[in-house]
Coordinates of C-alpha atoms in Angstrom, one line a residue:
X1 CA 9.9 275.6 43.7
X2 CA 8.7 274.8 47.2
X3 CA 12.4 274.6 48.4
X4 CA 13.2 277.9 46.8
X5 CA 10.2 279.6 48.3
X6 CA 11.0 278.1 51.7
X7 CA 14.5 279.4 51.6
X8 CA 13.3 282.8 50.6
X9 CA 10.8 282.9 53.5
X10 CA 13.5 281.9 55.9
X11 CA 15.8 284.6 54.5
X12 CA 13.0 287.2 54.9
X13 CA 12.3 286.0 58.5
X14 CA 16.0 286.4 59.4
X15 CA 16.1 289.8 57.7
X16 CA 13.1 290.9 59.7
X17 CA 14.7 289.7 63.0
X18 CA 17.9 291.5 62.0
X19 CA 16.0 294.8 61.3
X20 CA 14.0 294.4 64.5
X21 CA 17.3 293.9 66.5
X22 CA 18.8 297.0 64.8
X23 CA 15.7 299.1 65.6
X24 CA 15.7 297.9 69.2
X25 CA 19.4 298.7 69.5
X26 CA 18.8 302.2 68.2
X27 CA 16.0 302.7 70.6
X28 CA 18.2 301.5 73.5
X29 CA 21.0 303.8 72.4
X30 CA 18.7 306.7 72.1
X31 CA 17.3 306.1 75.5
X32 CA 20.7 305.8 77.0
X33 CA 21.9 309.1 75.4
X34 CA 18.7 310.9 76.4
X35 CA 18.7 309.7 80.0
X36 CA 22.5 309.2 80.5
X37 CA 22.7 311.6 83.5
X38 CA 19.7 310.0 85.3
X39 CA 21.1 306.5 84.6
X40 CA 24.5 307.5 85.9
X41 CA 23.0 309.0 89.0
X42 CA 20.9 305.9 89.6
X43 CA 23.8 303.5 89.1
X44 CA 26.0 305.7 91.4
X45 CA 23.3 305.6 94.1
X46 CA 22.9 301.8 93.8
X47 CA 26.7 301.3 94.1
X48 CA 26.8 303.6 97.2
X49 CA 23.9 301.8 98.8
X50 CA 25.5 298.4 98.1
X51 CA 28.8 299.5 99.6
X52 CA 27.2 300.9 102.7
X53 CA 25.1 297.7 103.1
X54 CA 28.2 295.5 102.7
X55 CA 30.2 297.4 105.3
X56 CA 27.4 297.5 107.8
X57 CA 26.5 293.8 107.4
X58 CA 30.0 293.0 108.8
X59 CA 29.3 294.9 112.0
X60 CA 27.6 293.3 114.9
X61 CA 24.4 294.7 116.5
X62 CA 25.0 296.5 119.8
X63 CA 24.8 294.2 122.8
X64 CA 21.6 294.4 124.9
X65 CA 23.1 292.7 127.9
X66 CA 23.3 295.0 130.9
X67 CA 24.2 294.4 134.5
X68 CA 21.2 293.0 136.4
X69 CA 19.5 295.1 139.0
X70 CA 19.6 294.0 142.6
X71 CA 22.9 292.2 142.3
X72 CA 26.3 293.4 143.5
X73 CA 28.6 294.1 140.5
X74 CA 32.3 293.5 141.2
X75 CA 35.4 293.5 139.1
X76 CA 36.9 290.3 137.6
X77 CA 40.0 290.5 139.8
X78 CA 37.8 290.7 142.9
X79 CA 35.9 287.7 141.7
X80 CA 39.1 285.7 141.3
X81 CA 40.1 286.7 144.8
X82 CA 36.9 285.3 146.2
X83 CA 37.4 282.1 144.3
X84 CA 40.9 281.6 145.6
X85 CA 39.7 282.3 149.2
X86 CA 37.0 279.6 148.8
X87 CA 34.1 282.1 149.3
X88 CA 32.3 281.2 146.0
X89 CA 29.7 278.5 146.3
X90 CA 28.3 278.4 142.7
X91 CA 28.8 280.1 139.4
X92 CA 26.6 280.4 136.3
X93 CA 28.3 281.2 133.0
X94 CA 26.3 282.8 130.2
X95 CA 28.7 283.9 127.4
X96 CA 31.0 286.5 128.9
X97 CA 28.7 287.1 131.9
X98 CA 29.5 285.5 135.2
X99 CA 27.0 285.3 138.0
X100 CA 28.3 284.0 141.3
X101 CA 26.8 283.0 144.7
X102 CA 29.0 283.7 147.7
X103 CA 29.0 281.8 150.9
X104 CA 29.2 285.0 152.9
X105 CA 28.7 288.6 151.7
X106 CA 31.7 290.6 150.7
X107 CA 31.3 292.9 153.7
X108 CA 31.3 290.0 156.2
X109 CA 33.9 287.7 154.6
X110 CA 36.9 289.9 155.5
X111 CA 36.0 289.9 159.2
X112 CA 34.4 286.4 159.5
X113 CA 37.3 284.0 159.3
X114 CA 36.3 281.5 162.0
X115 CA 35.7 278.0 160.9
X116 CA 32.2 277.8 162.3
X117 CA 31.3 280.8 160.2
X118 CA 32.8 279.5 157.0
X119 CA 31.3 276.0 157.1
X120 CA 27.7 275.0 156.4
X121 CA 25.8 271.8 156.0
X122 CA 25.5 270.2 152.6
X123 CA 21.7 270.4 152.8
X124 CA 21.8 274.2 153.3
X125 CA 24.3 274.6 150.4
X126 CA 22.1 272.6 148.1
X127 CA 19.0 274.6 149.0
X128 CA 20.9 277.9 148.5
X129 CA 22.1 276.7 145.1
X130 CA 18.6 275.7 143.9
X131 CA 17.1 279.0 145.0
X132 CA 19.9 281.0 143.5
X133 CA 19.7 279.0 140.2
X134 CA 16.0 279.8 140.0
X135 CA 16.7 283.5 140.6
X136 CA 19.3 283.6 137.8
X137 CA 17.2 281.6 135.4
X138 CA 14.2 283.9 135.9
X139 CA 16.3 286.9 134.8
X140 CA 17.0 288.3 138.3
X141 CA 13.3 289.0 138.8
X142 CA 12.7 288.0 142.4
X143 CA 14.2 285.6 145.0
X144 CA 12.2 282.4 145.4
X145 CA 11.2 281.5 148.9
X146 CA 9.0 279.0 150.7
X147 CA 7.7 278.6 154.2
X148 CA 10.4 276.1 155.0
X149 CA 13.3 277.8 153.3
X150 CA 13.8 281.5 153.9
X151 CA 15.1 283.7 151.0
X152 CA 18.8 284.0 150.4
X153 CA 20.6 287.2 151.4
X154 CA 20.7 289.2 148.1
X155 CA 24.2 290.6 149.0
X156 CA 25.6 287.1 148.4
X157 CA 24.8 287.3 144.7
X158 CA 27.5 289.0 142.6
X159 CA 28.0 289.7 138.9
X160 CA 31.0 290.3 136.7
X161 CA 32.2 290.1 133.1
X162 CA 34.8 287.8 131.6
X163 CA 37.6 289.6 129.8
X164 CA 37.3 289.8 126.1
X165 CA 40.4 287.6 125.6
X166 CA 39.0 285.0 127.9
X167 CA 40.7 283.2 130.9
X168 CA 41.8 279.6 130.4
X169 CA 42.7 279.2 134.1
X170 CA 39.2 280.1 135.3
X171 CA 37.6 276.7 134.9
X172 CA 40.4 274.6 136.5
X173 CA 40.4 277.1 139.4
X174 CA 36.7 276.7 139.9
X175 CA 36.8 272.9 139.8
X176 CA 39.8 272.8 142.3
X177 CA 37.8 274.9 144.8
X178 CA 34.7 272.6 144.4
X179 CA 32.6 275.4 143.0
X180 CA 29.3 274.3 141.4
X181 CA 29.5 275.4 137.7
X182 CA 26.3 275.9 135.7
X183 CA 26.1 277.2 132.1
X184 CA 23.2 279.0 130.3
X185 CA 22.9 279.6 126.5
X186 CA 23.8 283.1 125.3
X187 CA 20.8 285.4 125.0
X188 CA 20.4 286.2 121.3
X189 CA 19.0 289.6 120.3
X190 CA 15.7 289.7 118.5
X191 CA 15.8 289.1 114.8
X192 CA 14.2 292.5 114.1
X193 CA 17.0 294.3 115.9
X194 CA 19.7 292.7 113.7
X195 CA 17.8 293.6 110.5
X196 CA 17.2 297.1 111.8
X197 CA 20.9 297.5 112.6
X198 CA 21.8 296.5 109.0
X199 CA 19.1 298.6 107.3
X200 CA 19.4 301.8 109.3
X201 CA 22.2 303.2 107.1
X202 CA 20.1 302.5 104.0
X203 CA 17.1 304.2 105.5
X204 CA 19.2 307.2 106.5
X205 CA 20.6 307.4 103.0
X206 CA 17.1 307.1 101.5
X207 CA 15.9 309.9 103.8
X208 CA 18.7 312.2 102.7
X209 CA 18.0 311.5 99.0
X210 CA 14.3 312.1 99.6
X211 CA 15.0 315.5 101.2
X212 CA 17.4 316.4 98.4
X213 CA 15.4 315.2 95.4
X214 CA 11.9 316.0 96.7
X215 CA 10.3 319.0 94.8
X216 CA 10.1 322.1 96.8
X217 CA 7.0 323.2 94.8
X218 CA 4.1 320.7 95.2
X219 CA 2.5 322.0 92.1
X220 CA 5.5 320.8 90.0
X221 CA 6.0 317.4 91.6
X222 CA 6.2 315.6 88.3
X223 CA 9.6 316.9 87.5
X224 CA 12.2 314.2 86.7
X225 CA 14.9 313.2 89.2
X226 CA 17.5 314.3 86.7
X227 CA 16.0 317.8 86.6
X228 CA 16.0 318.0 90.4
X229 CA 19.6 316.7 90.6
X230 CA 20.8 319.3 88.1
X231 CA 19.4 322.2 90.2
X232 CA 23.0 322.3 91.5
X233 CA 24.0 323.7 88.2
X234 CA 21.8 326.8 88.3
X235 CA 23.5 330.1 87.9
X236 CA 24.2 332.2 91.0
X237 CA 24.5 335.4 89.1
X238 CA 23.2 338.6 90.8
X239 CA 20.9 340.7 88.7
X240 CA 20.5 344.4 89.1
X241 CA 17.3 345.9 87.6
X242 CA 16.0 349.5 87.6
X243 CA 13.0 349.6 90.0
X244 CA 9.7 350.9 88.7
X245 CA 7.8 353.8 90.3
X246 CA 5.9 352.6 93.4
X247 CA 3.6 354.2 96.0
X248 CA 6.4 354.1 98.6
X249 CA 8.4 357.3 99.0
X250 CA 11.7 357.2 97.0
X251 CA 14.9 357.9 98.8
X252 CA 17.0 358.8 95.8
X253 CA 16.6 359.6 92.1
X254 CA 17.0 356.1 90.6
X255 CA 17.6 352.9 92.4
X256 CA 18.8 349.5 91.4
X257 CA 17.6 346.4 93.2
X258 CA 19.6 343.2 93.5
X259 CA 17.7 340.1 92.3
X260 CA 18.5 336.4 91.8
X261 CA 17.0 334.9 88.7
X262 CA 16.4 331.2 88.8
X263 CA 15.2 329.4 85.7
X264 CA 13.6 325.9 85.8
X265 CA 12.1 324.0 82.8
X266 CA 12.4 327.1 80.6
X267 CA 10.5 329.3 83.0
X268 CA 12.4 332.1 84.7
X269 CA 11.4 333.1 88.2
X270 CA 13.0 336.0 90.0
X271 CA 13.4 336.5 93.7
X272 CA 13.8 340.1 94.8
X273 CA 16.1 341.1 97.7
X274 CA 15.6 344.1 99.9
X275 CA 19.1 345.4 99.3
X276 CA 18.9 348.6 97.1
X277 CA 21.9 350.1 95.4
X278 CA 22.1 353.5 93.8
X279 CA 22.4 353.7 90.0
X280 CA 26.0 353.9 88.8
X281 CA 26.6 356.1 85.8
X282 CA 29.7 357.5 84.0
X283 CA 29.5 360.5 86.4
X284 CA 30.7 358.2 89.1
X285 CA 33.7 357.1 87.0
X286 CA 36.5 359.6 87.0
X287 CA 40.2 359.6 86.2
X288 CA 40.0 357.2 83.2
X289 CA 38.3 359.3 80.5
X290 CA 40.0 357.5 77.7
X291 CA 38.6 354.2 78.9
X292 CA 35.1 355.7 79.4
X293 CA 35.1 356.9 75.8
X294 CA 35.7 353.3 74.6
X295 CA 32.5 352.1 76.4
X296 CA 30.3 355.0 75.3
X297 CA 29.7 353.3 71.9
X298 CA 28.5 350.1 73.6
X299 CA 26.0 352.2 75.7
X300 CA 24.7 353.9 72.6
X301 CA 24.2 350.6 70.9
X302 CA 22.2 349.3 73.9
X303 CA 20.1 352.5 73.9
X304 CA 19.3 352.7 70.2
X305 CA 20.4 349.5 68.3
X306 CA 18.4 350.5 65.2
X307 CA 20.9 353.2 64.5
X308 CA 23.6 350.6 63.9
X309 CA 21.4 347.8 62.5
X310 CA 20.3 349.8 59.5
X311 CA 23.9 350.0 58.4
X312 CA 24.5 346.3 59.0
X313 CA 26.7 346.8 62.1
X314 CA 26.5 344.3 65.0
X315 CA 27.0 345.0 68.6
X316 CA 30.4 344.0 70.0
X317 CA 30.1 340.6 71.6
X318 CA 32.3 341.5 74.5
X319 CA 34.9 343.8 76.0
X320 CA 37.8 342.7 78.2
X321 CA 38.8 345.1 80.9
X322 CA 42.5 344.6 81.8
X323 CA 44.2 346.4 84.7
X324 CA 45.6 346.2 88.2
X325 CA 43.3 345.6 91.1
X326 CA 41.4 348.7 92.3
X327 CA 41.4 350.6 89.0
X328 CA 37.7 350.6 88.5
X329 CA 36.9 347.7 86.2
X330 CA 33.8 346.5 88.1
X331 CA 32.6 350.1 88.4
X332 CA 32.9 350.6 84.7
X333 CA 30.8 347.6 84.0
X334 CA 28.1 348.8 86.4
X335 CA 28.3 352.3 84.8
X336 CA 27.7 350.8 81.3
X337 CA 24.5 349.1 82.6
X338 CA 23.4 352.2 84.5
X339 CA 23.9 354.5 81.5
X340 CA 22.0 352.1 79.1
X341 CA 19.2 351.4 81.7
X342 CA 19.3 347.7 81.1
X343 CA 19.5 344.6 83.4
X344 CA 23.0 343.9 84.8
X345 CA 24.1 340.3 85.6
X346 CA 27.2 340.1 87.8
X347 CA 29.1 336.9 88.7
X348 CA 32.6 336.0 89.7
X349 CA 34.3 333.4 87.6
X350 CA 35.2 331.4 90.7
X351 CA 31.5 330.8 91.3
X352 CA 31.3 328.7 88.2
X353 CA 33.9 326.1 89.3
X354 CA 32.7 323.5 91.8
X355 CA 33.9 320.1 93.1
X356 CA 31.6 318.2 90.7
X357 CA 32.6 318.0 87.1
X358 CA 29.9 319.6 84.8
X359 CA 28.4 322.0 87.4
X360 CA 30.4 324.9 86.1
X361 CA 29.3 324.3 82.5
X362 CA 25.7 324.0 83.5
X363 CA 25.9 327.3 85.4
X364 CA 27.4 329.0 82.3
X365 CA 24.5 327.8 80.2
X366 CA 21.9 328.9 82.7
X367 CA 23.5 332.4 83.0
X368 CA 23.5 333.0 79.3
X369 CA 19.9 331.6 78.9
X370 CA 18.8 334.2 81.5
X371 CA 20.7 336.9 79.6
X372 CA 19.1 336.0 76.3
X373 CA 15.6 336.2 77.9
X374 CA 16.4 339.6 79.5
X375 CA 18.0 341.2 76.4
X376 CA 19.1 343.9 76.0
X377 CA 21.4 343.4 79.1
X378 CA 25.0 343.4 80.3
X379 CA 26.7 340.3 81.7
X380 CA 29.8 341.0 83.8
X381 CA 32.2 338.2 84.7
X382 CA 34.8 339.3 87.3
X383 CA 38.2 337.7 87.6
X384 CA 37.7 335.6 84.4
X385 CA 41.2 334.2 84.7
X386 CA 39.8 331.8 87.3
X387 CA 38.2 329.7 84.4
X388 CA 39.9 331.2 81.4
X389 CA 43.5 329.9 81.9
X390 CA 45.4 328.4 79.0
X391 CA 44.6 324.8 78.4
X392 CA 47.5 322.3 78.3
X393 CA 48.0 318.8 76.9
X394 CA 48.9 317.5 80.3
X395 CA 46.5 315.2 82.1
X396 CA 45.6 317.0 85.3
X397 CA 42.7 317.5 87.7
X398 CA 41.4 320.6 85.9
X399 CA 38.6 318.8 84.0
X400 CA 35.9 320.9 85.6
X401 CA 37.7 324.2 84.7
X402 CA 38.3 323.1 81.2
X403 CA 34.7 322.1 80.6
X404 CA 33.6 325.4 82.0
X405 CA 35.9 327.3 79.7
X406 CA 34.7 325.3 76.7
X407 CA 31.1 326.0 77.5
X408 CA 31.9 329.7 77.9
X409 CA 33.6 329.8 74.5
X410 CA 30.5 328.1 72.9
X411 CA 28.1 330.6 74.6
X412 CA 30.2 333.6 73.5
X413 CA 30.0 332.4 69.9
X414 CA 26.3 331.4 70.1
X415 CA 24.7 334.8 70.6
X416 CA 22.2 335.8 68.1
X417 CA 23.4 338.9 66.2
X418 CA 20.1 340.6 66.9
X419 CA 20.2 339.9 70.7
X420 CA 21.6 343.0 72.4
X421 CA 23.7 341.2 75.0
X422 CA 27.1 342.5 75.9
X423 CA 29.6 340.5 77.9
X424 CA 32.1 342.5 80.0
X425 CA 34.9 340.7 81.8
X426 CA 37.7 341.9 84.1
X427 CA 41.1 340.4 84.8
X428 CA 44.5 341.5 86.0
X429 CA 46.3 338.5 84.4
X430 CA 45.7 338.7 80.7
X431 CA 48.9 336.9 80.0
X432 CA 47.5 333.6 81.3
X433 CA 44.2 333.7 79.4
X434 CA 43.5 331.2 76.7
X435 CA 44.0 332.5 73.1
X436 CA 40.6 331.2 72.0
X437 CA 39.0 333.5 74.6
X438 CA 40.7 336.6 73.3
X439 CA 40.0 336.3 69.6
X440 CA 37.6 338.7 67.8
X441 CA 34.0 337.5 67.9
X442 CA 34.2 336.7 71.6
X443 CA 36.0 339.6 73.2
X444 CA 36.2 342.1 70.4
X445 CA 37.7 344.9 72.4
X446 CA 40.6 344.8 75.0
X447 CA 40.4 347.9 77.1
X448 CA 43.4 348.6 79.4
X449 CA 42.6 350.3 82.7
X450 CA 45.7 351.8 84.2
X451 CA 46.6 353.8 87.3
X452 CA 45.2 357.4 87.1
X453 CA 47.5 360.3 86.6
X454 CA 47.6 363.4 88.8
X455 CA 44.6 365.0 87.0
X456 CA 42.7 361.7 87.2
X457 CA 43.4 361.3 90.9
X458 CA 42.1 364.8 91.6
X459 CA 38.9 364.0 89.6
X460 CA 38.5 360.7 91.6
X461 CA 38.9 362.6 94.9
X462 CA 36.2 365.1 93.8
X463 CA 33.8 362.2 93.1
X464 CA 34.4 360.6 96.5
X465 CA 34.1 363.9 98.4
X466 CA 30.9 365.1 96.9
X467 CA 28.9 364.3 100.0
X468 CA 31.8 364.9 102.5
X469 CA 32.1 368.2 104.3
X470 CA 35.7 369.4 103.8
X471 CA 37.5 372.2 105.6
X472 CA 38.4 375.2 103.4
X473 CA 42.1 374.5 103.9
X474 CA 41.8 371.1 102.2
X475 CA 43.2 371.2 98.6
X476 CA 42.3 368.2 96.4
X477 CA 45.0 369.2 94.0
X478 CA 47.6 369.0 96.7
X479 CA 46.3 365.6 97.8
X480 CA 46.5 364.3 94.3
X481 CA 50.2 365.2 94.3
X482 CA 50.7 363.3 97.6
X483 CA 48.9 360.2 96.4
X484 CA 51.1 359.2 93.5
X485 CA 50.6 355.5 92.4
X486 CA 47.2 355.1 94.2
X487 CA 44.3 353.6 92.4
X488 CA 40.6 354.6 92.6
X489 CA 40.0 352.1 95.4
X490 CA 42.9 353.4 97.3
X491 CA 41.6 356.9 97.0
X492 CA 38.2 355.9 98.2
X493 CA 39.7 354.2 101.2
X494 CA 41.8 357.3 101.9
X495 CA 38.7 359.5 102.0
X496 CA 36.9 357.0 104.2
X497 CA 39.8 356.8 106.7
X498 CA 40.0 360.6 106.8
X499 CA 36.3 360.8 107.6
X500 CA 36.7 358.2 110.4
X501 CA 39.6 360.2 111.8
X502 CA 37.5 363.4 111.9
X503 CA 34.6 361.4 113.6
X504 CA 37.0 360.2 116.3
X505 CA 37.9 363.8 117.0
X506 CA 34.3 365.1 116.9
X507 CA 35.1 367.5 114.1
X508 CA 32.4 369.1 111.9
X509 CA 34.7 369.1 108.9
X510 CA 37.5 366.9 107.5
X511 CA 40.7 368.8 107.8
X512 CA 44.0 368.4 106.0
X513 CA 45.5 366.8 109.1
X514 CA 42.9 364.1 108.9
X515 CA 44.0 363.3 105.3
X516 CA 47.6 363.2 106.4
X517 CA 46.8 360.8 109.2
X518 CA 44.8 358.7 106.8
X519 CA 47.5 358.8 104.2
X520 CA 50.0 357.5 106.8
X521 CA 47.6 354.7 107.8
X522 CA 46.9 353.4 104.3
X523 CA 50.4 353.7 102.9

């Protein structure tokens, strides 16, 4: 019985160790999944730091050896010439530095060629060498002198550098000319300088990371590094809100102000800009009446959603505006928000995509989180074909764009049915959009915005000339016949060019000739 009980106890102990290992493994996996982005960032920073340290450790610290003061610095070829002519008495070698003592200064040696001037007693040469050696050994501080031996002429001391490749013939030449050769150990730089040279790149990298990751708000300094790193993925959408009545005098009837909404840790903070834009309504949209009627229903739902909710109807998730450039797609989106009196988020699809994979998807999530908090509202994505292209099976470098598109598809499906958020998108290349983006439930309506006809062009000209003084001879109906094929943007540019032409001529009114000159300029 004791053996059976012992085996059972061992089995239970092994089972407990096994369950503990499984529990610890689950905890480790949970920690890795929860903090995978922070771990990846930390590992990447460690690898970069190690790489920089490995590269810099192979470099040598900058040399601190400079030419000594009070000594004549000559070229190496000049020094060899002095050795060959026998004018060098002694030489001190210290690494690649060569210090020499001449018998006569350079300025006198060329004119002083007599034997009596070139010869000297052995005692005098020995005294000069001893004094010069002390001078070099003291670091070129001062010439030693006594009462019996006057100081040496400083112009006899010269200094030069040995070439980097060396010179194997130098030593035999010195010995053949009976030159006294002395050597000194190479001066080593301080240890702290070598360490500083290797750690400067790491200190520089750490300073950059500190500036990037340091919290801008001291009251919220406990945010994680992962949260601060992912600030790169915040949305850059521009938000237009109707301003409330203030004590300042109002310039126009209703104004919209451009704001940037930045959300961090679930709290949305908005920074107002001083740029004011007038409210855009359907009165500013002309020439595309059939398109405007398609969007009236969306405006009515944003104004009074209970009218449709009582019948079980849901707001259209999105509308895709398709048409050539300049036909008024962006203006229609602003008009929808202006008529409904709700916040308007505007962002170009190209602003989602960045160099770093995952930034675009993060910006999509942040944009739609802001939209849900501000519901009812309108989200407008211009040039959606920048991220909505068809996905292929080929392995390419479009991982960032594909992740952004996948996140956009998820967000379009993830709206609460009771959240009055409408997504409007514009494109002129609907043929390259992904089919998953075009299905009902994401973009329920596809609205084609085409070039305006003659009646539409006349209506557009009336809109753009409301505040423009026209001469009585100007006929907008005639201009509409002359501008066949022009879009709304082209007509707006035509009116502006005509106004500039009239201003150049100092006219009080815009004449028909001004329109003809402007038409010739823009066509």
